[in-house]
Short mmCIF file of C-alpha atoms in Angstrom, two decimals:
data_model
loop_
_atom_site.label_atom_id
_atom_site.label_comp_id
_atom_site.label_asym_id
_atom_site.label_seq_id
_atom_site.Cartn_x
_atom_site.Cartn_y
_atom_site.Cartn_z
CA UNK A 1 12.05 11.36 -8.06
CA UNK A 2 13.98 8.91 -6.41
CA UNK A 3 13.71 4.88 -7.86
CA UNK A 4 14.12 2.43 -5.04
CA UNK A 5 13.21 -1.10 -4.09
CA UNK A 6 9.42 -1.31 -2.99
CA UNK A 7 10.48 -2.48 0.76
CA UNK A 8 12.63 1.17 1.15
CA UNK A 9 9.48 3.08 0.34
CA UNK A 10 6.92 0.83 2.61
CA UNK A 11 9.77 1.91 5.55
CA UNK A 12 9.21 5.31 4.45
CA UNK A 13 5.47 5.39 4.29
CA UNK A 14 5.40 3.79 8.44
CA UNK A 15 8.15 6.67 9.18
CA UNK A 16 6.32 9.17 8.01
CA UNK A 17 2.99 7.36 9.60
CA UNK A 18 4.24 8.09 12.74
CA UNK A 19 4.15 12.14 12.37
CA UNK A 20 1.05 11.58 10.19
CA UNK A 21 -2.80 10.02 11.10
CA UNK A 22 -2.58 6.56 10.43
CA UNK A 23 -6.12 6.42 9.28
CA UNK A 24 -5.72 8.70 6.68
CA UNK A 25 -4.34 7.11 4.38
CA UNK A 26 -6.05 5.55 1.12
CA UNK A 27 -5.28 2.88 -1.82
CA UNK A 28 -5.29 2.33 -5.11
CA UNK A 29 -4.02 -1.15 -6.53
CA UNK A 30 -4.55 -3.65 -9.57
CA UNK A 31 -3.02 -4.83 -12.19
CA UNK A 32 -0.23 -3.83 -14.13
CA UNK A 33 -1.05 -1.93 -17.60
CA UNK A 34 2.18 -3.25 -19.34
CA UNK A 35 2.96 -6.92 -18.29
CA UNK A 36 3.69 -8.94 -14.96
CA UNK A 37 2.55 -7.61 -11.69
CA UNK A 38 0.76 -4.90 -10.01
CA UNK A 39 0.57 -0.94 -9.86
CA UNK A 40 -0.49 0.63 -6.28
CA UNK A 41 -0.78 4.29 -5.27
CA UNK A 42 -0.69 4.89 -1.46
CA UNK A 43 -1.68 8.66 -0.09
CA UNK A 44 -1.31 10.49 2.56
CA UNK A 45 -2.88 14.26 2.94
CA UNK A 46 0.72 15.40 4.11
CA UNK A 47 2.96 12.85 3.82
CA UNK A 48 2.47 12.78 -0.07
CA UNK A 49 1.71 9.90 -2.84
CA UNK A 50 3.81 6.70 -2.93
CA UNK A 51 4.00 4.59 -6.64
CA UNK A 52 4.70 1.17 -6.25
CA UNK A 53 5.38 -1.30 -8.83
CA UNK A 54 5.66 -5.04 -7.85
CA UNK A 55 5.20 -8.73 -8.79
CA UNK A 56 5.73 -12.25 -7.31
CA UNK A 57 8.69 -13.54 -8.13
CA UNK A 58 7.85 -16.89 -6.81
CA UNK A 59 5.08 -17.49 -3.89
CA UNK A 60 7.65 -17.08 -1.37
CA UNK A 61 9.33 -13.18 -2.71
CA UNK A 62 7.74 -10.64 -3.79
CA UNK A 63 9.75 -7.90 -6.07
CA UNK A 64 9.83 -4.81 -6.97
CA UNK A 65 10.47 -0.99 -7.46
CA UNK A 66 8.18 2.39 -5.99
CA UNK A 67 9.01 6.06 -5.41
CA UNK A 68 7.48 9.42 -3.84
CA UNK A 69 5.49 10.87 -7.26
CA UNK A 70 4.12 14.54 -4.99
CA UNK A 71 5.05 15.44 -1.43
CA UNK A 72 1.45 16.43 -0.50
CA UNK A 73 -2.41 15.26 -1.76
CA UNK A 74 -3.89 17.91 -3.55
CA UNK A 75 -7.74 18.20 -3.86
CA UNK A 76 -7.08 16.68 -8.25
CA UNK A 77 -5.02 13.38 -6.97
CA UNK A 78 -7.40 13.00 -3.95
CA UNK A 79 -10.16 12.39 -6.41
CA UNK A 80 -8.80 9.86 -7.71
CA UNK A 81 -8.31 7.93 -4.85
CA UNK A 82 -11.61 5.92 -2.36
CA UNK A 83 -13.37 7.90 0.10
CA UNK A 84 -13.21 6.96 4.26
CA UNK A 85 -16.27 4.79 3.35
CA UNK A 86 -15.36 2.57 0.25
CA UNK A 87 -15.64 -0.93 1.17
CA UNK A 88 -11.65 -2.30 0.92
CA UNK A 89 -9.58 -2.06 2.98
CA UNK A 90 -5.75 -2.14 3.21
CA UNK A 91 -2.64 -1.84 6.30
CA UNK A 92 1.36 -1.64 6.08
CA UNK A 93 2.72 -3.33 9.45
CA UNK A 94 5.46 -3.07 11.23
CA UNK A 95 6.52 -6.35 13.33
CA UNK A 96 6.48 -6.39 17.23
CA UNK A 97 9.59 -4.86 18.46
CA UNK A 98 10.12 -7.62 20.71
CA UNK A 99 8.61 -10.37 22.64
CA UNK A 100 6.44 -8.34 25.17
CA UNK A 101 5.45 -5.72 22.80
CA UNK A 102 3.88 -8.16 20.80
CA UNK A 103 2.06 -9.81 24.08
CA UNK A 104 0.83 -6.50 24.87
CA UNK A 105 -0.28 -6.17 21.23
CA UNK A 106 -2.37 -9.50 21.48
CA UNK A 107 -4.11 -8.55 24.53
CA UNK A 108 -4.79 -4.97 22.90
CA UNK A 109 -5.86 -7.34 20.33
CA UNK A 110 -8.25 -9.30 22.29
CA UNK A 111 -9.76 -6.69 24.34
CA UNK A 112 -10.94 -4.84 21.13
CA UNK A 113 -12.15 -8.28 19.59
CA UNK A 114 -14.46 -8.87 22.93
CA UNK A 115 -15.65 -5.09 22.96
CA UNK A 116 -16.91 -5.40 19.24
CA UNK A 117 -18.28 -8.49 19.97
CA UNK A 118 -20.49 -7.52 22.89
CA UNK A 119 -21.90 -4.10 21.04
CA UNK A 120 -23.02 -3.41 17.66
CA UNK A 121 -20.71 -2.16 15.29
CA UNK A 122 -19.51 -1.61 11.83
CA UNK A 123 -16.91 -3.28 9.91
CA UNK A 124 -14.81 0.14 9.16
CA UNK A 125 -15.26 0.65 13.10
CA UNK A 126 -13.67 -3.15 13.64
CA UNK A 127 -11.09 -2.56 11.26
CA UNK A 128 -10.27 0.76 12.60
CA UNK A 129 -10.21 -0.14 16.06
CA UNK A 130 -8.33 -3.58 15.03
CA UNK A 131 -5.78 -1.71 13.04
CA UNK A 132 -4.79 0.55 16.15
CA UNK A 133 -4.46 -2.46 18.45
CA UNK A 134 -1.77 -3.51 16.07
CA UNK A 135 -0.34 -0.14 16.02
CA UNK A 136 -0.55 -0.13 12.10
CA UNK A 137 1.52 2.92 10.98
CA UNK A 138 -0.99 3.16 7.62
CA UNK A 139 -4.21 2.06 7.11
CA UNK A 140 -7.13 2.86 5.34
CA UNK A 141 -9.83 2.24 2.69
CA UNK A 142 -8.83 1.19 -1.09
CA UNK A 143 -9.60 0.47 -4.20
CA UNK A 144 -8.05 -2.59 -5.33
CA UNK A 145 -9.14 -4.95 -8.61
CA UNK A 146 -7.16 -8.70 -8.23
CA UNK A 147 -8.25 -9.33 -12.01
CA UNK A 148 -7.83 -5.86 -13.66
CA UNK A 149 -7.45 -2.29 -13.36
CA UNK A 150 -9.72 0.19 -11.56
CA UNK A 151 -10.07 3.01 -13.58
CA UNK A 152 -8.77 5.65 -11.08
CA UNK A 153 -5.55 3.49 -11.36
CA UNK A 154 -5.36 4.56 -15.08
CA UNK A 155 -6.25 8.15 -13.97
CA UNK A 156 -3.44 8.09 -11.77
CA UNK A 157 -1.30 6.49 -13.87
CA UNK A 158 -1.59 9.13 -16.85
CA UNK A 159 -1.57 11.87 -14.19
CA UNK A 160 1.93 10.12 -12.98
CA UNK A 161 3.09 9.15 -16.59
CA UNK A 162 6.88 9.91 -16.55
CA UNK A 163 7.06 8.14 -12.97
CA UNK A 164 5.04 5.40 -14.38
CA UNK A 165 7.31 4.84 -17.05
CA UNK A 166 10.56 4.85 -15.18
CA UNK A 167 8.99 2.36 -12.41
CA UNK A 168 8.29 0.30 -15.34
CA UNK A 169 11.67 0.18 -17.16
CA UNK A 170 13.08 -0.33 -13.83
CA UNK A 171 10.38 -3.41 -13.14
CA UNK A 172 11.43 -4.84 -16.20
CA UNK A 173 14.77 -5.10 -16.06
CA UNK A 174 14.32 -7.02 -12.50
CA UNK A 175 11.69 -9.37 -14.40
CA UNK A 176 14.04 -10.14 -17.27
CA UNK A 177 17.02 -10.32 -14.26
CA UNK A 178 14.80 -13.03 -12.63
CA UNK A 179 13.64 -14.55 -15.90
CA UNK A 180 10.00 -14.55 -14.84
CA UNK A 181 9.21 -13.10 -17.80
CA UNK A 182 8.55 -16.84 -19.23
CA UNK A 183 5.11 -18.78 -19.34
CA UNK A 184 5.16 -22.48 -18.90
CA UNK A 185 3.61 -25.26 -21.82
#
């Protein structure tokens, strides 16, 4: 397992998005069991399961540390994680890669926008269709608790437990680094 800043392994999860569905990937995300921050699992049927470990340093930077924990989703970690149907949602993006592909992404954009507004549809269908306008390499339903932990993020995280505690030594040595480790009185 290879420790690296949380930005390296989002790059790695849209490069391997583009030999892999998009829409097959799925989420897991909350808070942090030990401190500051948040845990999230992203998988991928064969691109594998991505740990990441992050907090805001300050509303402008967010920080933190991730890894590849298993090269492919096996039918035990799978369970763990929300089926195609669960009601959250969650993309990585890549920017435009210059001026006119991001015009051509807006009108993408706004074609699907006036389709799904002229014929019934549902909001995994919208969010689909949205997502591949934007040419999202990952995408996909997830689990995701702002104020706590879903439980398959514990599950997860014991399954995981010696990458869990690595990506947390690492994540805080960059919150004592950034001395946001402090509360204010």
């Amino acid at each position: 397992m290879r420790i690296r800043e949380w930005q390296d392994v989002l790059a790695e999860v849209t490069d391997e998005s583009r030999s892999a569905d998009p829409d097959d990937w799925r989420a897991v995300a909350g808070d942090r069991a030990g401190g500051v921050g948040e845990d999230m699992y992203l998988a991928h049927p064969r691109a594998g399961v991505f740990f990441l470990k992050t907090y805001a340093k300050n509303p402008f930077q967010v920080r933190g540390v991730g890894a590849q924990v298993a090269r492919k989703l096996d039918d035990e970690i799978g369970s763990f994680l929300p089926e195609r149907d669960a009601g959250g949602r969650f993309a990585v993006r890549s920017p435009p890669e210059d001026e006119d592909h991001a015009e051509s992404q807006a009108t993408h954009l706004e074609e699907v926008v006036k389709a799904h507004a002229d014929a019934p549809t549902t909001p995994q269908d919208f969010f689909d269709d949205v997502m591949d306008a934007l040419e999202s390499p990952a995408f996909g339903p997830m689990e995701y608790d702002q104020y706590d932990r879903p439980d398959e993020l514990d599950d997860l995280s014991d399954r995981f437990e010696e990458a869990d505690e690595l990506l947390s030594a690492e994540l805080d040595d960059l919150i004592e680094t950034d001395e946001v480790d402090r509360g204010f009185m």
